Amino acid sequence: MTKSEYNTVQDEQAEEAGEWKRKLSLILSYSSKLSASSGLSNILRLIADETKEILNAGRCSVYLLDREKHKLYSWVSHGLDKRQIRFSATRGLAGATVSTGETINIKDAYNDPRFNPEFDMRTGYRTRSVLCMPLVNQFGETLGVFQVLNKKNGVFSTQDEEVLGLLSQQASAAVENSMLYDELKKSFTSFINTLAQAIDARDPMTSGHSTRVSSYSQLIAEQMDYSSEEMEVLNYAALLHDLGKIGVKEAILTKPGQLEPEEQEHIQTHAAITRKILEQIYFQHEFRDIPKIASAHHENLDGTGYPEGLKGEEIPEIARIIAVADVFDAITYKRHYREPMPFEKVIGIIVSDSGKKFDPVCVDAFLNLNIYELLKIMTDETDVSISEEAEEIFEGVTIKQFISLMGNNSSPVLQEFVKYYPAGCT
């Protein structure tokens, strides 16, 4: 070997060692980010983005396997929009990887009969080199497929396969754990919904109340820029806010006419009972405040509420949101002791109690809700469906704007509204 050849070999080895060092550094970063991530879509997006960078590729997709339908699907395909991609688990190179359980590494996609050019034709992308590897769990079951496209400086090497194998092991564990967590969360949500419906079913007059309160609360929280994590807490707390009514005497709960003072006091015990019951349930860390939140929806900003007489910031903000939604639903629906109120009176009660019972920030967010969104919730469990014409009439009209139209009997917004809210406007 000449000195020149020796130097060339040395340079190549140094370059290869440098590339390994770069990849290992990125793999460590990938591991750290993956362990700190939650939510399946976030995890898949992180895996795709990091793999693309580590392997110096043009695109990375992560497809999950739907075993029942034998399809591959993904919301994550780097460089495409966020729509879901779904196709048969027998098609293309990804399908071949599922069928054989083997890694596929090809230099020229269009020279391989297994390659499906449909995505290229739809997107204008030109696939060249492809590296596909199955995502396999600890039991050897295929969860999905890694598909990495277009190595930027040549073709995918044996080293790239080894690196993708390392990434795949970590990705499989993270994906499976997230999927199991999502299944548990679905079961928990289903249980909470069933529980809320069972509570409301004790009194036909309140059927659907907890679900509607949750829906109104979420609309208000959207106006207040709540995160998806905060929305989950709010949803559960709102659905469970009347859980304590399980301890209220049915004769009092369904009594026609006004309640006596002692009966009113008995009804009010439901808030404290709600907390007592919920504190017996194990909630994960992010949901630990639900017992306190759910039981505080009758606390008033000025400290005159119950069960603890909390005031101002002592009341959890989510409970302050639920308080507005709870009163709105209560006075827009028939109760044993009264008919639903005209809409102007409903809003008048909420506005007049702003700063006293209700948080002004929550009331302002409520007043900025769209009338159409409210009506959709109000009519959801009825035989009434809102027409497309009505949807166009209500488009962009907030509660605040709607109230300003009161008295204008020729307003098409008011005329259309009374078709869906029998108690009328004024």
PDB file of N, CA and C in Angstrom, residues 254-309:
ATOM      1  N   THR A 254     -86.157  15.311  43.073  1.00  0.00           N
ATOM      2  CA  THR A 254     -87.207  15.390  42.050  1.00  0.00           C
ATOM      3  C   THR A 254     -88.461  16.115  42.536  1.00  0.00           C
ATOM      4  N   LYS A 255     -88.364  16.810  43.648  1.00  0.00           N
ATOM      5  CA  LYS A 255     -89.532  17.490  44.220  1.00  0.00           C
ATOM      6  C   LYS A 255     -90.014  18.618  43.305  1.00  0.00           C
ATOM      7  N   PRO A 256     -91.305  18.637  42.955  1.00  0.00           N
ATOM      8  CA  PRO A 256     -91.842  19.755  42.177  1.00  0.00           C
ATOM      9  C   PRO A 256     -91.981  20.988  43.067  1.00  0.00           C
ATOM     10  N   GLY A 257     -91.766  22.141  42.497  1.00  0.00           N
ATOM     11  CA  GLY A 257     -91.906  23.376  43.271  1.00  0.00           C
ATOM     12  C   GLY A 257     -90.637  23.723  44.027  1.00  0.00           C
ATOM     13  N   GLN A 258     -90.702  24.850  44.735  1.00  0.00           N
ATOM     14  CA  GLN A 258     -89.534  25.355  45.462  1.00  0.00           C
ATOM     15  C   GLN A 258     -89.196  24.463  46.656  1.00  0.00           C
ATOM     16  N   LEU A 259     -87.901  24.371  46.966  1.00  0.00           N
ATOM     17  CA  LEU A 259     -87.445  23.578  48.104  1.00  0.00           C
ATOM     18  C   LEU A 259     -87.512  24.392  49.389  1.00  0.00           C
ATOM     19  N   GLU A 260     -87.767  23.699  50.497  1.00  0.00           N
ATOM     20  CA  GLU A 260     -87.690  24.325  51.814  1.00  0.00           C
ATOM     21  C   GLU A 260     -86.208  24.560  52.149  1.00  0.00           C
ATOM     22  N   PRO A 261     -85.907  25.512  53.069  1.00  0.00           N
ATOM     23  CA  PRO A 261     -84.503  25.805  53.415  1.00  0.00           C
ATOM     24  C   PRO A 261     -83.703  24.568  53.798  1.00  0.00           C
ATOM     25  N   GLU A 262     -84.301  23.676  54.606  1.00  0.00           N
ATOM     26  CA  GLU A 262     -83.567  22.477  55.027  1.00  0.00           C
ATOM     27  C   GLU A 262     -83.343  21.520  53.853  1.00  0.00           C
ATOM     28  N   GLU A 263     -84.295  21.521  52.898  1.00  0.00           N
ATOM     29  CA  GLU A 263     -84.131  20.695  51.702  1.00  0.00           C
ATOM     30  C   GLU A 263     -83.027  21.263  50.808  1.00  0.00           C
ATOM     31  N   GLN A 264     -82.970  22.583  50.733  1.00  0.00           N
ATOM     32  CA  GLN A 264     -81.923  23.244  49.966  1.00  0.00           C
ATOM     33  C   GLN A 264     -80.543  22.910  50.551  1.00  0.00           C
ATOM     34  N   GLU A 265     -80.467  22.904  51.877  1.00  0.00           N
ATOM     35  CA  GLU A 265     -79.206  22.561  52.549  1.00  0.00           C
ATOM     36  C   GLU A 265     -78.810  21.112  52.240  1.00  0.00           C
ATOM     37  N   HIS A 266     -79.810  20.245  52.199  1.00  0.00           N
ATOM     38  CA  HIS A 266     -79.534  18.835  51.885  1.00  0.00           C
ATOM     39  C   HIS A 266     -78.995  18.705  50.459  1.00  0.00           C
ATOM     40  N   ILE A 267     -79.618  19.404  49.517  1.00  0.00           N
ATOM     41  CA  ILE A 267     -79.146  19.391  48.125  1.00  0.00           C
ATOM     42  C   ILE A 267     -77.693  19.852  48.051  1.00  0.00           C
ATOM     43  N   GLN A 268     -77.361  20.890  48.819  1.00  0.00           N
ATOM     44  CA  GLN A 268     -76.020  21.470  48.759  1.00  0.00           C
ATOM     45  C   GLN A 268     -74.933  20.521  49.253  1.00  0.00           C
ATOM     46  N   THR A 269     -75.322  19.498  49.991  1.00  0.00           N
ATOM     47  CA  THR A 269     -74.308  18.543  50.468  1.00  0.00           C
ATOM     48  C   THR A 269     -73.676  17.759  49.320  1.00  0.00           C
ATOM     49  N   HIS A 270     -74.298  17.812  48.133  1.00  0.00           N
ATOM     50  CA  HIS A 270     -73.771  17.015  47.020  1.00  0.00           C
ATOM     51  C   HIS A 270     -72.359  17.432  46.628  1.00  0.00           C
ATOM     52  N   ALA A 271     -72.030  18.720  46.822  1.00  0.00           N
ATOM     53  CA  ALA A 271     -70.692  19.190  46.446  1.00  0.00           C
ATOM     54  C   ALA A 271     -69.618  18.536  47.318  1.00  0.00           C
ATOM     55  N   ALA A 272     -69.850  18.511  48.627  1.00  0.00           N
ATOM     56  CA  ALA A 272     -68.893  17.882  49.543  1.00  0.00           C
ATOM     57  C   ALA A 272     -68.837  16.370  49.325  1.00  0.00           C
ATOM     58  N   ILE A 273     -69.995  15.769  49.035  1.00  0.00           N
ATOM     59  CA  ILE A 273     -70.036  14.324  48.783  1.00  0.00           C
ATOM     60  C   ILE A 273     -69.241  13.992  47.520  1.00  0.00           C
ATOM     61  N   THR A 274     -69.346  14.865  46.514  1.00  0.00           N
ATOM     62  CA  THR A 274     -68.583  14.675  45.277  1.00  0.00           C
ATOM     63  C   THR A 274     -67.096  14.533  45.589  1.00  0.00           C
ATOM     64  N   ARG A 275     -66.582  15.457  46.388  1.00  0.00           N
ATOM     65  CA  ARG A 275     -65.158  15.412  46.721  1.00  0.00           C
ATOM     66  C   ARG A 275     -64.810  14.149  47.511  1.00  0.00           C
ATOM     67  N   LYS A 276     -65.664  13.810  48.456  1.00  0.00           N
ATOM     68  CA  LYS A 276     -65.401  12.645  49.307  1.00  0.00           C
ATOM     69  C   LYS A 276     -65.307  11.368  48.471  1.00  0.00           C
ATOM     70  N   ILE A 277     -66.218  11.222  47.511  1.00  0.00           N
ATOM     71  CA  ILE A 277     -66.212  10.026  46.655  1.00  0.00           C
ATOM     72  C   ILE A 277     -64.981  10.022  45.755  1.00  0.00           C
ATOM     73  N   LEU A 278     -64.719  11.161  45.104  1.00  0.00           N
ATOM     74  CA  LEU A 278     -63.613  11.226  44.143  1.00  0.00           C
ATOM     75  C   LEU A 278     -62.254  11.054  44.805  1.00  0.00           C
ATOM     76  N   GLU A 279     -62.148  11.438  46.057  1.00  0.00           N
ATOM     77  CA  GLU A 279     -60.868  11.266  46.758  1.00  0.00           C
ATOM     78  C   GLU A 279     -60.562   9.798  47.045  1.00  0.00           C
ATOM     79  N   GLN A 280     -61.549   8.929  46.859  1.00  0.00           N
ATOM     80  CA  GLN A 280     -61.327   7.492  47.032  1.00  0.00           C
ATOM     81  C   GLN A 280     -60.803   6.843  45.749  1.00  0.00           C
ATOM     82  N   ILE A 281     -60.817   7.613  44.650  1.00  0.00           N
ATOM     83  CA  ILE A 281     -60.362   7.098  43.354  1.00  0.00           C
ATOM     84  C   ILE A 281     -58.905   7.487  43.146  1.00  0.00           C
ATOM     85  N   TYR A 282     -58.105   6.547  42.619  1.00  0.00           N
ATOM     86  CA  TYR A 282     -56.714   6.880  42.302  1.00  0.00           C
ATOM     87  C   TYR A 282     -56.687   7.603  40.957  1.00  0.00           C
ATOM     88  N   PHE A 283     -56.236   8.844  40.972  1.00  0.00           N
ATOM     89  CA  PHE A 283     -56.054   9.616  39.746  1.00  0.00           C
ATOM     90  C   PHE A 283     -54.560   9.763  39.475  1.00  0.00           C
ATOM     91  N   GLN A 284     -54.172   9.619  38.204  1.00  0.00           N
ATOM     92  CA  GLN A 284     -52.775   9.858  37.843  1.00  0.00           C
ATOM     93  C   GLN A 284     -52.417  11.316  38.116  1.00  0.00           C
ATOM     94  N   HIS A 285     -51.110  11.576  38.133  1.00  0.00           N
ATOM     95  CA  HIS A 285     -50.605  12.877  38.582  1.00  0.00           C
ATOM     96  C   HIS A 285     -51.342  14.063  37.961  1.00  0.00           C
ATOM     97  N   GLU A 286     -51.513  14.034  36.625  1.00  0.00           N
ATOM     98  CA  GLU A 286     -52.108  15.193  35.957  1.00  0.00           C
ATOM     99  C   GLU A 286     -53.587  15.387  36.299  1.00  0.00           C
ATOM    100  N   PHE A 287     -54.208  14.348  36.888  1.00  0.00           N
ATOM    101  CA  PHE A 287     -55.628  14.423  37.226  1.00  0.00           C
ATOM    102  C   PHE A 287     -55.888  14.511  38.737  1.00  0.00           C
ATOM    103  N   ARG A 288     -54.845  14.716  39.514  1.00  0.00           N
ATOM    104  CA  ARG A 288     -54.968  14.667  40.976  1.00  0.00           C
ATOM    105  C   ARG A 288     -55.883  15.745  41.556  1.00  0.00           C
ATOM    106  N   ASP A 289     -56.044  16.863  40.832  1.00  0.00           N
ATOM    107  CA  ASP A 289     -56.859  17.963  41.364  1.00  0.00           C
ATOM    108  C   ASP A 289     -58.343  17.825  41.044  1.00  0.00           C
ATOM    109  N   ILE A 290     -58.719  16.780  40.317  1.00  0.00           N
ATOM    110  CA  ILE A 290     -60.119  16.622  39.906  1.00  0.00           C
ATOM    111  C   ILE A 290     -61.091  16.616  41.088  1.00  0.00           C
ATOM    112  N   PRO A 291     -60.822  15.916  42.196  1.00  0.00           N
ATOM    113  CA  PRO A 291     -61.771  15.961  43.325  1.00  0.00           C
ATOM    114  C   PRO A 291     -62.034  17.383  43.814  1.00  0.00           C
ATOM    115  N   LYS A 292     -60.983  18.179  43.950  1.00  0.00           N
ATOM    116  CA  LYS A 292     -61.137  19.560  44.420  1.00  0.00           C
ATOM    117  C   LYS A 292     -61.878  20.412  43.394  1.00  0.00           C
ATOM    118  N   ILE A 293     -61.531  20.234  42.113  1.00  0.00           N
ATOM    119  CA  ILE A 293     -62.159  21.033  41.050  1.00  0.00           C
ATOM    120  C   ILE A 293     -63.644  20.707  40.932  1.00  0.00           C
ATOM    121  N   ALA A 294     -63.959  19.412  40.840  1.00  0.00           N
ATOM    122  CA  ALA A 294     -65.348  18.984  40.620  1.00  0.00           C
ATOM    123  C   ALA A 294     -66.271  19.425  41.746  1.00  0.00           C
ATOM    124  N   SER A 295     -65.745  19.480  42.961  1.00  0.00           N
ATOM    125  CA  SER A 295     -66.587  19.835  44.114  1.00  0.00           C
ATOM    126  C   SER A 295     -66.719  21.340  44.320  1.00  0.00           C
ATOM    127  N   ALA A 296     -65.968  22.132  43.535  1.00  0.00           N
ATOM    128  CA  ALA A 296     -65.922  23.584  43.783  1.00  0.00           C
ATOM    129  C   ALA A 296     -66.766  24.408  42.813  1.00  0.00           C
ATOM    130  N   HIS A 297     -67.631  23.746  42.027  1.00  0.00           N
ATOM    131  CA  HIS A 297     -68.382  24.502  41.015  1.00  0.00           C
ATOM    132  C   HIS A 297     -69.495  25.362  41.610  1.00  0.00           C
ATOM    133  N   HIS A 298     -69.790  25.195  42.912  1.00  0.00           N
ATOM    134  CA  HIS A 298     -70.769  26.066  43.578  1.00  0.00           C
ATOM    135  C   HIS A 298     -70.096  27.091  44.492  1.00  0.00           C
ATOM    136  N   GLU A 299     -68.775  27.165  44.446  1.00  0.00           N
ATOM    137  CA  GLU A 299     -68.080  28.227  45.173  1.00  0.00           C
ATOM    138  C   GLU A 299     -68.266  29.536  44.401  1.00  0.00           C
ATOM    139  N   ASN A 300     -68.438  30.632  45.114  1.00  0.00           N
ATOM    140  CA  ASN A 300     -68.627  31.944  44.491  1.00  0.00           C
ATOM    141  C   ASN A 300     -67.370  32.793  44.632  1.00  0.00           C
ATOM    142  N   LEU A 301     -67.169  33.653  43.662  1.00  0.00           N
ATOM    143  CA  LEU A 301     -65.972  34.493  43.661  1.00  0.00           C
ATOM    144  C   LEU A 301     -65.882  35.345  44.923  1.00  0.00           C
ATOM    145  N   ASP A 302     -67.051  35.755  45.457  1.00  0.00           N
ATOM    146  CA  ASP A 302     -67.063  36.628  46.641  1.00  0.00           C
ATOM    147  C   ASP A 302     -67.043  35.846  47.958  1.00  0.00           C
ATOM    148  N   GLY A 303     -66.914  34.529  47.889  1.00  0.00           N
ATOM    149  CA  GLY A 303     -66.806  33.722  49.107  1.00  0.00           C
ATOM    150  C   GLY A 303     -68.119  33.271  49.702  1.00  0.00           C
ATOM    151  N   THR A 304     -69.239  33.528  49.015  1.00  0.00           N
ATOM    152  CA  THR A 304     -70.556  33.180  49.567  1.00  0.00           C
ATOM    153  C   THR A 304     -71.051  31.803  49.122  1.00  0.00           C
ATOM    154  N   GLY A 305     -70.213  31.065  48.417  1.00  0.00           N
ATOM    155  CA  GLY A 305     -70.647  29.764  47.904  1.00  0.00           C
ATOM    156  C   GLY A 305     -70.391  28.626  48.869  1.00  0.00           C
ATOM    157  N   TYR A 306     -70.499  27.402  48.360  1.00  0.00           N
ATOM    158  CA  TYR A 306     -70.308  26.200  49.177  1.00  0.00           C
ATOM    159  C   TYR A 306     -69.564  25.160  48.357  1.00  0.00           C
ATOM    160  N   PRO A 307     -68.930  24.164  48.956  1.00  0.00           N
ATOM    161  CA  PRO A 307     -69.055  23.730  50.356  1.00  0.00           C
ATOM    162  C   PRO A 307     -68.052  24.383  51.321  1.00  0.00           C
ATOM    163  N   GLU A 308     -67.004  25.056  50.804  1.00  0.00           N
ATOM    164  CA  GLU A 308     -65.949  25.546  51.697  1.00  0.00           C
ATOM    165  C   GLU A 308     -65.908  27.065  51.838  1.00  0.00           C
ATOM    166  N   GLY A 309     -66.740  27.781  51.087  1.00  0.00           N
ATOM    167  CA  GLY A 309     -66.704  29.237  51.146  1.00  0.00           C
ATOM    168  C   GLY A 309     -65.428  29.820  50.571  1.00  0.00           C
TER     169      GLY A 309
END
